[in-house]
CSV table of N, CA and C in Angstrom, one decimal:
chain,number,residue,atom,x,y,z
A,1,MET,N,3.1,12.4,-30.3
A,1,MET,CA,2.3,11.7,-30.6
A,1,MET,C,1.2,12.5,-29.9
A,2,SER,N,0.0,12.2,-30.3
A,2,SER,CA,-1.2,12.7,-29.7
A,2,SER,C,-2.3,11.9,-29.4
A,3,ASP,N,-3.3,11.8,-28.8
A,3,ASP,CA,-4.9,11.2,-28.6
A,3,ASP,C,-5.6,11.8,-29.5
A,4,VAL,N,-5.4,10.9,-30.9
A,4,VAL,CA,-6.5,11.6,-32.3
A,4,VAL,C,-7.6,12.0,-32.1
A,5,ALA,N,-8.1,11.6,-30.8
A,5,ALA,CA,-9.9,12.0,-29.9
A,5,ALA,C,-10.1,12.9,-30.0
A,6,SER,N,-8.9,13.5,-28.9
A,6,SER,CA,-9.1,14.3,-28.3
A,6,SER,C,-8.2,15.5,-28.7
A,7,GLY,N,-7.1,15.0,-28.9
A,7,GLY,CA,-6.2,16.0,-29.5
A,7,GLY,C,-5.4,16.2,-28.5
A,8,GLN,N,-5.3,15.7,-26.8
A,8,GLN,CA,-4.6,16.0,-26.0
A,8,GLN,C,-3.3,15.2,-26.4
A,9,PRO,N,-2.3,15.3,-25.9
A,9,PRO,CA,-1.0,14.5,-25.7
A,9,PRO,C,-1.3,13.2,-24.4
A,10,SER,N,-0.4,11.8,-25.3
A,10,SER,CA,-0.7,10.9,-25.3
A,10,SER,C,-0.2,10.8,-23.6
A,11,ARG,N,-0.2,9.7,-22.8
A,11,ARG,CA,0.9,9.8,-21.4
A,11,ARG,C,2.2,8.9,-22.4
A,12,THR,N,2.7,8.3,-24.1
A,12,THR,CA,4.1,8.5,-23.9
A,12,THR,C,4.7,9.8,-24.2
A,13,ASP,N,3.7,11.1,-24.0
A,13,ASP,CA,4.5,12.0,-24.5
A,13,ASP,C,5.5,12.6,-23.7
A,14,VAL,N,4.8,11.6,-22.6
A,14,VAL,CA,5.5,12.5,-21.2
A,14,VAL,C,6.3,12.8,-20.6
A,15,ALA,N,7.7,11.6,-21.2
A,15,ALA,CA,8.7,11.3,-21.6
A,15,ALA,C,9.7,12.2,-22.6
A,16,LEU,N,8.3,12.9,-23.4
A,16,LEU,CA,9.2,14.3,-24.4
A,16,LEU,C,8.8,15.6,-23.9
A,17,ASP,N,8.1,15.9,-22.6
A,17,ASP,CA,7.8,16.7,-21.9
A,17,ASP,C,9.7,17.8,-21.9
A,18,ARG,N,9.7,18.8,-22.4
A,18,ARG,CA,10.2,20.0,-22.6
A,18,ARG,C,10.9,20.2,-21.5
A,19,LEU,N,9.9,20.2,-20.3
A,19,LEU,CA,10.3,20.6,-18.7
A,19,LEU,C,10.6,19.3,-18.2
A,20,ASP,N,11.1,18.3,-18.6
A,20,ASP,CA,10.9,16.8,-17.8
A,20,ASP,C,12.5,16.8,-18.0
A,21,TRP,N,13.2,16.0,-17.0
A,21,TRP,CA,14.8,15.4,-17.1
A,21,TRP,C,14.5,14.3,-17.7
A,22,PRO,N,15.2,14.6,-18.7
A,22,PRO,CA,14.5,13.1,-19.8
A,22,PRO,C,15.7,12.2,-19.2
A,23,VAL,N,15.1,11.2,-17.8
A,23,VAL,CA,15.5,9.6,-17.8
A,23,VAL,C,14.6,8.5,-17.4
A,24,ARG,N,15.7,7.4,-17.8
A,24,ARG,CA,14.7,6.0,-18.3
A,24,ARG,C,15.5,5.5,-17.1
A,25,GLY,N,14.0,5.1,-16.3
A,25,GLY,CA,14.1,4.4,-15.5
A,25,GLY,C,15.0,2.6,-15.3
A,26,LEU,N,13.7,2.5,-16.4
A,26,LEU,CA,14.3,0.4,-16.8
A,26,LEU,C,15.1,0.4,-18.2
A,27,SER,N,15.9,-0.7,-18.2
A,27,SER,CA,16.9,-1.2,-18.9
A,27,SER,C,16.2,-1.8,-19.8
A,28,PRO,N,16.6,-1.4,-21.7
A,28,PRO,CA,15.7,-1.7,-22.3
A,28,PRO,C,15.3,-3.3,-22.4
A,29,ARG,N,15.9,-4.1,-21.3
A,29,ARG,CA,16.0,-5.5,-21.3
A,29,ARG,C,14.3,-5.3,-19.9
A,30,ALA,N,14.9,-4.7,-19.2
A,30,ALA,CA,13.6,-4.3,-18.4
A,30,ALA,C,12.4,-4.0,-18.9
A,31,ARG,N,12.3,-3.3,-20.0
A,31,ARG,CA,10.9,-2.3,-21.3
A,31,ARG,C,11.2,-3.5,-21.6
A,32,ARG,N,11.1,-4.4,-22.2
A,32,ARG,CA,11.0,-5.7,-23.0
A,32,ARG,C,10.1,-6.3,-22.5
A,33,VAL,N,10.5,-6.9,-21.2
A,33,VAL,CA,9.8,-7.6,-20.1
A,33,VAL,C,8.0,-6.7,-19.7
A,34,VAL,N,8.4,-5.9,-19.5
A,34,VAL,CA,6.9,-5.0,-18.5
A,34,VAL,C,6.5,-4.6,-20.3
A,35,PHE,N,6.7,-4.8,-21.5
A,35,PHE,CA,5.7,-4.8,-22.7
A,35,PHE,C,5.6,-6.1,-23.3
A,36,ALA,N,5.8,-7.2,-22.7
A,36,ALA,CA,5.1,-8.4,-22.7
A,36,ALA,C,4.6,-8.9,-21.5
A,37,TYR,N,4.5,-8.3,-20.4
A,37,TYR,CA,4.2,-7.9,-19.5
A,37,TYR,C,2.7,-7.8,-20.1
A,38,ALA,N,2.6,-6.4,-20.1
A,38,ALA,CA,0.9,-5.6,-20.9
A,38,ALA,C,0.9,-6.7,-21.9
A,39,GLU,N,1.5,-6.9,-22.2
A,39,GLU,CA,0.5,-7.7,-23.5
A,39,GLU,C,-0.3,-8.7,-23.2
A,40,ALA,N,0.1,-8.8,-22.1
A,40,ALA,CA,-0.6,-10.4,-21.8
A,40,ALA,C,-1.9,-10.3,-20.3
A,41,MET,N,-1.0,-9.4,-20.0
A,41,MET,CA,-2.0,-8.0,-18.2
A,41,MET,C,-3.2,-7.9,-19.5
A,42,TYR,N,-2.7,-7.4,-20.3
A,42,TYR,CA,-4.3,-6.7,-20.8
A,42,TYR,C,-4.4,-7.3,-22.3
A,43,ALA,N,-4.7,-8.5,-22.6
A,43,ALA,CA,-4.8,-9.2,-23.7
A,43,ALA,C,-6.5,-9.5,-23.6
A,44,ASP,N,-7.2,-9.9,-24.6
A,44,ASP,CA,-8.6,-10.2,-24.7
A,44,ASP,C,-8.4,-11.5,-25.8
A,45,GLU,N,-10.2,-11.5,-25.8
A,45,GLU,CA,-10.4,-12.8,-26.5
A,45,GLU,C,-11.4,-12.2,-27.4
A,46,ASP,N,-10.8,-13.2,-29.1
A,46,ASP,CA,-12.0,-12.6,-29.7
A,46,ASP,C,-13.0,-13.9,-30.1
A,47,GLU,N,-13.5,-13.2,-30.7
A,47,GLU,CA,-15.0,-13.6,-31.2
A,47,GLU,C,-15.5,-15.5,-30.9
A,48,LYS,N,-13.6,-15.7,-31.3
A,48,LYS,CA,-13.6,-17.6,-31.1
A,48,LYS,C,-13.2,-17.9,-29.9
A,49,GLY,N,-12.4,-16.8,-28.9
A,49,GLY,CA,-12.7,-17.2,-27.5
A,49,GLY,C,-11.1,-17.4,-27.5
A,50,ALA,N,-10.4,-17.2,-29.2
A,50,ALA,CA,-8.5,-17.3,-28.6
A,50,ALA,C,-7.9,-16.0,-28.0
A,51,ILE,N,-7.0,-16.1,-27.2
A,51,ILE,CA,-6.6,-14.7,-27.0
A,51,ILE,C,-5.7,-14.2,-28.0
A,52,VAL,N,-5.9,-12.5,-27.5
A,52,VAL,CA,-5.1,-11.8,-28.7
A,52,VAL,C,-4.6,-11.2,-27.6
A,53,PRO,N,-3.1,-10.8,-27.3
A,53,PRO,CA,-2.4,-9.5,-27.1
A,53,PRO,C,-3.2,-8.1,-27.2
A,54,ALA,N,-2.5,-7.7,-26.2
A,54,ALA,CA,-3.2,-6.3,-25.9
A,54,ALA,C,-2.5,-5.3,-27.3
A,55,SER,N,-2.9,-4.2,-27.8
A,55,SER,CA,-2.4,-3.5,-28.7
A,55,SER,C,-1.4,-3.1,-28.3
A,56,PRO,N,-0.1,-3.2,-29.0
A,56,PRO,CA,1.7,-2.2,-29.1
A,56,PRO,C,0.7,-1.1,-28.3
A,57,ALA,N,0.4,-0.3,-28.5
A,57,ALA,CA,0.1,1.0,-28.3
A,57,ALA,C,-0.6,1.1,-26.9
A,58,VAL,N,-1.1,0.2,-26.2
A,58,VAL,CA,-1.3,0.3,-25.0
A,58,VAL,C,-0.4,-0.1,-24.3
A,59,CYS,N,0.5,-1.3,-24.8
A,59,CYS,CA,1.5,-2.2,-24.0
A,59,CYS,C,3.0,-1.1,-24.0
A,60,GLU,N,2.9,-0.3,-25.5
A,60,GLU,CA,4.1,1.0,-25.1
A,60,GLU,C,3.9,1.5,-24.2
A,61,ARG,N,2.2,2.5,-23.7
A,61,ARG,CA,2.0,3.7,-23.0
A,61,ARG,C,2.1,2.4,-21.3
A,62,ALA,N,2.2,1.2,-21.1
A,62,ALA,CA,2.1,0.9,-19.7
A,62,ALA,C,3.5,1.0,-19.9
A,63,ALA,N,4.9,0.6,-20.6
A,63,ALA,CA,5.9,0.5,-21.1
A,63,ALA,C,6.6,1.8,-20.3
A,64,SER,N,6.4,2.8,-21.4
A,64,SER,CA,6.7,4.4,-20.9
A,64,SER,C,6.4,5.4,-19.8
A,65,TRP,N,5.2,4.6,-19.1
A,65,TRP,CA,4.6,5.2,-18.2
A,65,TRP,C,5.2,4.8,-17.1
A,66,LEU,N,5.5,4.0,-16.7
A,66,LEU,CA,6.5,3.0,-15.8
A,66,LEU,C,8.1,3.1,-15.9
A,67,ASP,N,8.0,3.3,-16.9
A,67,ASP,CA,9.8,3.4,-17.2
A,67,ASP,C,9.7,5.4,-17.0
A,68,HIS,N,8.8,6.0,-17.2
A,68,HIS,CA,8.6,7.1,-16.8
A,68,HIS,C,8.6,7.4,-15.1
A,69,SER,N,7.8,6.7,-14.4
A,69,SER,CA,7.9,6.1,-12.9
A,69,SER,C,8.7,6.4,-12.6
A,70,VAL,N,9.6,5.2,-13.2
A,70,VAL,CA,10.7,4.9,-11.8
A,70,VAL,C,12.1,5.6,-12.6
A,71,GLY,N,12.8,6.2,-13.3
A,71,GLY,CA,13.4,7.0,-13.8
A,71,GLY,C,13.4,8.4,-13.2
A,72,ARG,N,12.2,8.6,-12.3
A,72,ARG,CA,12.4,10.2,-11.3
A,72,ARG,C,12.2,9.5,-10.2
A,73,ALA,N,12.7,7.8,-9.7
A,73,ALA,CA,12.4,7.8,-8.4
A,73,ALA,C,13.7,7.4,-8.2
A,74,SER,N,13.9,7.0,-6.8
A,74,SER,CA,15.7,6.7,-6.5
A,74,SER,C,16.3,5.9,-6.7
A,75,GLY,N,17.7,6.1,-6.3
A,75,GLY,CA,18.5,4.4,-7.2
A,75,GLY,C,18.1,3.5,-6.7
A,76,ASP,N,17.4,2.9,-6.0
A,76,ASP,CA,17.1,2.1,-4.8
A,76,ASP,C,16.3,1.3,-5.5
A,77,LEU,N,14.7,2.5,-5.8
A,77,LEU,CA,13.7,1.8,-6.7
A,77,LEU,C,13.9,1.4,-7.7
A,78,ARG,N,15.0,2.1,-8.8
A,78,ARG,CA,14.8,1.3,-9.7
A,78,ARG,C,16.0,-0.1,-10.0
A,79,ARG,N,16.9,0.2,-8.9
A,79,ARG,CA,17.5,-1.0,-8.7
A,79,ARG,C,16.5,-1.9,-8.1
A,80,GLY,N,15.6,-2.1,-7.5
A,80,GLY,CA,14.5,-3.0,-7.2
A,80,GLY,C,13.6,-3.1,-8.0
A,81,PHE,N,13.2,-2.3,-9.2
A,81,PHE,CA,12.7,-2.8,-10.2
A,81,PHE,C,13.2,-3.7,-11.5
A,82,ALA,N,14.5,-3.8,-11.5
A,82,ALA,CA,15.5,-4.4,-12.4
A,82,ALA,C,14.9,-5.5,-12.1
A,83,VAL,N,15.6,-5.8,-10.1
A,83,VAL,CA,15.1,-7.2,-9.5
A,83,VAL,C,13.9,-7.7,-9.7
A,84,LEU,N,12.4,-7.0,-10.0
A,84,LEU,CA,11.0,-7.2,-9.7
A,84,LEU,C,11.7,-8.0,-11.7
A,85,THR,N,12.2,-6.9,-12.5
A,85,THR,CA,11.4,-7.7,-14.0
A,85,THR,C,12.4,-9.0,-14.1
A,86,TRP,N,13.7,-9.0,-13.5
A,86,TRP,CA,14.4,-10.3,-13.7
A,86,TRP,C,13.3,-11.4,-13.3
A,87,LEU,N,12.4,-10.9,-12.2
A,87,LEU,CA,12.0,-12.0,-11.4
A,87,LEU,C,11.2,-12.9,-12.0
A,88,LEU,N,10.6,-11.4,-12.7
A,88,LEU,CA,9.0,-11.8,-13.4
A,88,LEU,C,9.4,-13.2,-14.9
A,89,GLU,N,10.3,-12.1,-15.0
A,89,GLU,CA,10.4,-12.8,-16.7
A,89,GLU,C,11.1,-14.3,-16.4
A,90,MET,N,12.0,-15.0,-15.1
A,90,MET,CA,12.7,-15.9,-14.8
A,90,MET,C,11.4,-17.0,-14.1
A,91,MET,N,10.4,-16.1,-13.7
A,91,MET,CA,9.9,-17.6,-12.3
A,91,MET,C,8.4,-18.2,-12.9
A,92,PRO,N,8.3,-18.1,-14.7
A,92,PRO,CA,7.8,-19.1,-15.3
A,92,PRO,C,8.1,-20.4,-14.7
A,93,LEU,N,9.5,-21.3,-14.7
A,93,LEU,CA,10.1,-22.5,-14.3
A,93,LEU,C,9.5,-22.2,-12.8
A,94,PHE,N,9.5,-22.0,-11.8
A,94,PHE,CA,8.6,-22.3,-10.8
A,94,PHE,C,7.1,-22.3,-10.8
A,95,VAL,N,6.6,-21.4,-11.2
A,95,VAL,CA,4.9,-21.3,-11.7
A,95,VAL,C,4.5,-21.7,-11.8
A,96,ILE,N,5.0,-21.8,-12.9
A,96,ILE,CA,3.9,-23.2,-14.2
A,96,ILE,C,4.7,-24.3,-14.6
A,97,GLY,N,5.7,-24.5,-14.4
A,97,GLY,CA,7.0,-25.1,-15.3
A,97,GLY,C,7.1,-24.9,-16.6
A,98,ALA,N,7.0,-23.6,-16.7
A,98,ALA,CA,7.6,-24.1,-18.2
A,98,ALA,C,9.1,-23.2,-18.3
A,99,PHE,N,9.9,-23.8,-19.1
A,99,PHE,CA,11.3,-24.0,-19.3
A,99,PHE,C,11.3,-22.5,-19.9
A,100,SER,N,11.5,-21.3,-19.6
A,100,SER,CA,11.0,-21.0,-20.7
A,100,SER,C,10.9,-18.8,-20.1
A,101,ARG,N,12.1,-18.1,-20.7
A,101,ARG,CA,11.3,-16.8,-20.1
A,101,ARG,C,9.9,-16.1,-20.5
A,102,MET,N,9.4,-15.8,-19.4
A,102,MET,CA,7.9,-15.1,-19.9
A,102,MET,C,7.9,-14.0,-21.1
A,103,SER,N,8.8,-13.8,-21.3
A,103,SER,CA,8.6,-13.0,-23.1
A,103,SER,C,8.9,-13.6,-23.6
A,104,ARG,N,9.2,-14.8,-23.7
A,104,ARG,CA,9.2,-15.5,-24.8
A,104,ARG,C,8.0,-17.1,-24.7
A,105,LEU,N,7.3,-17.0,-23.7
A,105,LEU,CA,6.0,-17.8,-23.6
A,105,LEU,C,5.0,-17.2,-25.4
A,106,PRO,N,4.3,-18.2,-25.0
A,106,PRO,CA,3.0,-18.0,-26.2
A,106,PRO,C,2.1,-17.2,-25.6
A,107,ILE,N,1.2,-16.4,-26.1
A,107,ILE,CA,0.4,-15.2,-25.2
A,107,ILE,C,-0.5,-16.1,-24.2
A,108,ALA,N,-1.7,-17.2,-24.6
A,108,ALA,CA,-1.6,-17.7,-24.1
A,108,ALA,C,-1.2,-18.5,-22.7
A,109,ARG,N,-0.3,-19.2,-23.1
A,109,ARG,CA,0.9,-19.2,-21.1
A,109,ARG,C,1.6,-18.3,-20.7
A,110,ARG,N,1.4,-16.8,-21.3
A,110,ARG,CA,1.9,-15.7,-20.0
A,110,ARG,C,0.8,-15.6,-19.8
A,111,VAL,N,-0.2,-15.6,-19.6
A,111,VAL,CA,-2.5,-15.1,-19.5
A,111,VAL,C,-2.0,-16.2,-18.1
A,112,SER,N,-2.1,-17.4,-18.5
A,112,SER,CA,-1.8,-18.6,-17.6
A,112,SER,C,-0.7,-17.9,-16.1
A,113,TYR,N,0.1,-17.9,-17.0
A,113,TYR,CA,1.5,-17.5,-15.7
A,113,TYR,C,1.6,-16.5,-14.9
A,114,LEU,N,0.8,-15.6,-15.7
A,114,LEU,CA,0.0,-14.2,-14.7
A,114,LEU,C,-1.1,-14.8,-13.2
A,115,GLU,N,-2.1,-15.7,-14.0
A,115,GLU,CA,-3.1,-15.8,-14.0
A,115,GLU,C,-2.2,-16.9,-12.3
A,116,ALA,N,-1.5,-17.6,-12.7
A,116,ALA,CA,-1.2,-18.5,-11.1
A,116,ALA,C,-0.4,-17.7,-10.2
A,117,LEU,N,0.1,-16.3,-11.1
A,117,LEU,CA,1.3,-15.6,-9.6
A,117,LEU,C,0.0,-15.1,-9.1
A,118,GLU,N,-1.0,-14.7,-9.6
A,118,GLU,CA,-2.1,-13.8,-8.7
A,118,GLU,C,-3.1,-14.8,-7.5
A,119,ARG,N,-3.1,-16.2,-8.0
A,119,ARG,CA,-4.0,-16.9,-7.1
A,119,ARG,C,-3.0,-18.0,-6.3
A,120,SER,N,-1.2,-17.7,-6.1
A,120,SER,CA,-0.5,-18.2,-5.6
A,120,SER,C,-0.7,-18.2,-4.1
A,121,ARG,N,-0.3,-19.7,-3.8
A,121,ARG,CA,0.0,-19.4,-2.0
A,121,ARG,C,0.0,-18.8,-1.5
A,122,PHE,N,1.3,-18.5,-2.0
A,122,PHE,CA,3.2,-17.6,-1.2
A,122,PHE,C,2.6,-16.5,-2.3
A,123,GLY,N,2.3,-15.4,-0.8
A,123,GLY,CA,2.0,-14.2,-0.8
A,123,GLY,C,3.3,-12.8,-1.4
A,124,LEU,N,4.4,-13.6,-2.0
A,124,LEU,CA,5.2,-12.8,-2.3
A,124,LEU,C,4.9,-13.3,-4.3
A,125,PHE,N,4.8,-14.2,-4.7
A,125,PHE,CA,4.2,-14.0,-6.1
A,125,PHE,C,3.2,-12.9,-6.1
A,126,ALA,N,2.4,-13.7,-5.7
A,126,ALA,CA,1.1,-12.3,-6.2
A,126,ALA,C,1.6,-11.1,-6.0
A,127,MET,N,2.3,-10.4,-5.2
A,127,MET,CA,3.0,-9.0,-4.7
A,127,MET,C,3.9,-9.3,-6.2
A,128,LEU,N,4.6,-10.1,-6.6
A,128,LEU,CA,5.2,-9.8,-7.7
A,128,LEU,C,4.3,-9.0,-8.8
A,129,LEU,N,3.2,-9.8,-9.1
A,129,LEU,CA,2.4,-9.2,-10.0
A,129,LEU,C,2.2,-7.7,-9.7
A,130,VAL,N,1.5,-7.7,-8.3
A,130,VAL,CA,0.9,-6.2,-8.4
A,130,VAL,C,2.1,-5.1,-8.4
A,131,ALA,N,3.3,-5.0,-8.0
A,131,ALA,CA,4.3,-4.4,-8.4
A,131,ALA,C,4.2,-3.6,-9.7
A,132,PHE,N,3.2,-4.6,-10.8
A,132,PHE,CA,3.4,-4.0,-12.4
A,132,PHE,C,2.4,-4.0,-12.2
A,133,LYS,N,1.2,-4.3,-12.1
A,133,LYS,CA,-0.1,-4.7,-12.4
A,133,LYS,C,-0.8,-3.0,-11.6
A,134,VAL,N,-0.3,-2.5,-10.7
A,134,VAL,CA,-1.4,-0.9,-10.2
A,134,VAL,C,-0.6,-0.2,-11.0
A,135,PRO,N,0.7,0.0,-11.2
A,135,PRO,CA,1.7,0.9,-11.7
A,135,PRO,C,1.1,1.2,-13.5
A,136,THR,N,1.1,-0.2,-13.7
A,136,THR,CA,0.9,0.1,-15.7
A,136,THR,C,-0.5,-0.2,-16.0
A,137,SER,N,-1.8,-0.5,-15.1
A,137,SER,CA,-3.2,0.0,-15.4
A,137,SER,C,-3.4,1.5,-15.1
A,138,VAL,N,-2.7,2.0,-14.3
A,138,VAL,CA,-3.1,3.4,-13.6
A,138,VAL,C,-2.6,4.1,-15.6
A,139,ALA,N,-1.7,4.5,-16.3
A,139,ALA,CA,-1.1,4.5,-17.8
A,139,ALA,C,-2.2,3.6,-18.4
A,140,VAL,N,-2.5,2.4,-18.4
A,140,VAL,CA,-3.7,1.6,-19.3
A,140,VAL,C,-5.5,2.4,-19.0
A,141,PHE,N,-5.8,2.5,-18.3
A,141,PHE,CA,-6.8,2.8,-18.4
A,141,PHE,C,-7.1,4.9,-17.7
A,142,GLU,N,-5.8,5.1,-18.5
A,142,GLU,CA,-6.1,6.8,-17.9
A,142,GLU,C,-6.6,7.2,-19.7
A,143,GLU,N,-6.9,6.5,-21.0
A,143,GLU,CA,-6.7,7.2,-21.9
A,143,GLU,C,-7.3,5.9,-22.9
A,144,GLY,N,-7.9,6.8,-24.0
A,144,GLY,CA,-8.2,5.7,-25.4
A,144,GLY,C,-9.6,5.2,-24.8
A,145,GLU,N,-10.1,4.2,-25.8
A,145,GLU,CA,-10.2,2.4,-25.8
A,145,GLU,C,-10.3,2.6,-24.1
A,146,GLU,N,-9.4,2.3,-23.5
A,146,GLU,CA,-9.5,1.6,-22.1
A,146,GLU,C,-10.3,2.5,-21.0
A,147,LEU,N,-10.3,3.5,-21.5
A,147,LEU,CA,-10.6,5.0,-20.8
A,147,LEU,C,-12.3,4.6,-21.0
A,148,THR,N,-12.7,4.2,-22.2
A,148,THR,CA,-14.3,4.4,-22.6
A,148,THR,C,-14.5,3.2,-22.2
A,149,SER,N,-14.6,2.3,-22.1
A,149,SER,CA,-14.3,0.5,-21.4
A,149,SER,C,-15.1,1.0,-19.8
A,150,THR,N,-14.1,2.5,-18.9
A,150,THR,CA,-14.7,2.0,-17.4
A,150,THR,C,-15.9,2.7,-17.6
A,151,GLY,N,-16.2,3.3,-18.7
A,151,GLY,CA,-17.7,4.4,-18.4
A,151,GLY,C,-17.4,5.2,-18.3
A,152,PHE,N,-16.2,5.8,-17.8
A,152,PHE,CA,-15.5,7.2,-18.8
A,152,PHE,C,-15.9,7.9,-19.8
A,153,ASP,N,-17.0,8.8,-20.1
A,153,ASP,CA,-17.6,9.5,-21.0
A,153,ASP,C,-16.9,10.6,-21.7
A,154,ARG,N,-15.6,10.9,-21.2
A,154,ARG,CA,-15.1,12.2,-21.8
A,154,ARG,C,-13.7,11.5,-22.9
A,155,PRO,N,-12.9,11.8,-23.8
A,155,PRO,CA,-12.0,11.4,-24.8
A,155,PRO,C,-10.8,11.6,-23.4
A,156,SER,N,-10.4,12.3,-22.3
A,156,SER,CA,-9.1,12.1,-21.7
A,156,SER,C,-9.8,12.8,-20.3
A,157,THR,N,-9.0,12.2,-19.1
A,157,THR,CA,-9.2,12.9,-17.7
A,157,THR,C,-9.6,13.6,-17.9
A,158,THR,N,-8.4,14.8,-18.8
A,158,THR,CA,-8.1,16.1,-18.3
A,158,THR,C,-9.0,17.0,-19.0
A,159,ALA,N,-10.3,16.6,-20.0
A,159,ALA,CA,-11.0,17.1,-21.2
A,159,ALA,C,-12.1,17.8,-20.1
A,160,ARG,N,-12.5,18.7,-20.1
A,160,ARG,CA,-13.6,19.2,-20.0
A,160,ARG,C,-15.5,18.3,-20.3
A,161,ARG,N,-16.2,17.9,-19.3
A,161,ARG,CA,-17.0,17.5,-19.2
A,161,ARG,C,-17.9,17.8,-20.7
A,162,ARG,N,-18.9,17.3,-21.6
A,162,ARG,CA,-19.5,18.6,-21.8
A,162,ARG,C,-21.3,18.2,-21.7
A,163,LEU,N,-21.9,19.0,-21.6
A,163,LEU,CA,-22.8,18.3,-20.8
A,163,LEU,C,-24.1,18.5,-21.8
A,164,PRO,N,-25.1,17.5,-21.9
A,164,PRO,CA,-26.2,18.0,-22.7
A,164,PRO,C,-26.8,18.9,-23.0
A,165,THR,N,-27.1,19.2,-24.1
A,165,THR,CA,-27.8,20.2,-24.1
A,165,THR,C,-29.9,20.3,-24.7
A,166,ALA,N,-30.1,20.8,-24.5
A,166,ALA,CA,-31.6,20.5,-24.3
A,166,ALA,C,-32.1,20.7,-26.1
A,167,PRO,N,-32.8,19.9,-27.0
A,167,PRO,CA,-33.5,20.5,-28.3
A,167,PRO,C,-33.8,21.4,-28.4
A,168,GLU,N,-33.3,22.6,-29.4
A,168,GLU,CA,-34.2,23.9,-30.0
A,168,GLU,C,-35.6,23.4,-29.8
A,169,ARG,N,-36.5,23.6,-29.5
A,169,ARG,CA,-38.1,23.8,-30.0
A,169,ARG,C,-38.3,24.5,-31.0
A,170,ALA,N,-39.0,24.2,-31.6
A,170,ALA,CA,-39.6,24.6,-33.4
A,170,ALA,C,-40.6,25.3,-32.8
A,171,PRO,N,-41.2,26.1,-33.1
A,171,PRO,CA,-41.7,27.6,-33.1
A,171,PRO,C,-43.1,27.2,-33.4
């Protein structure tokens, strides 16, 4: 895959790099949790005010990047993320009183769950959210429309800046 607009390889291609070790850091269960988290974290509102989940491309980019990063880390960090994804999945019962896993909640409830984690009185709940928010945000806002939404005027962070040129004057 590549970013169509720039012709640059997308972040999801990082795992396919021939010079890199093909190691997965997240289990299929943990990847599903990260994907569901990304759907809610990077969700938007439509013109009617209804919450729309983030695009599958954005969610896949976030999950793949985190999977790639955790896969190259120590065994302790990989085990730590396994525990963190399990906690993120099971905490709706304690945070918003929902008898459901996070990945099975409707998108609006998932968003409210993440908001409740972020503003929790217990610092460890907020830190649970930050453990996913920081690394996935790096991947999400590094290319595509999300990069453009930050005000960055190039198609990717590796593209050279095109300086504006003055129009040629008529003789």
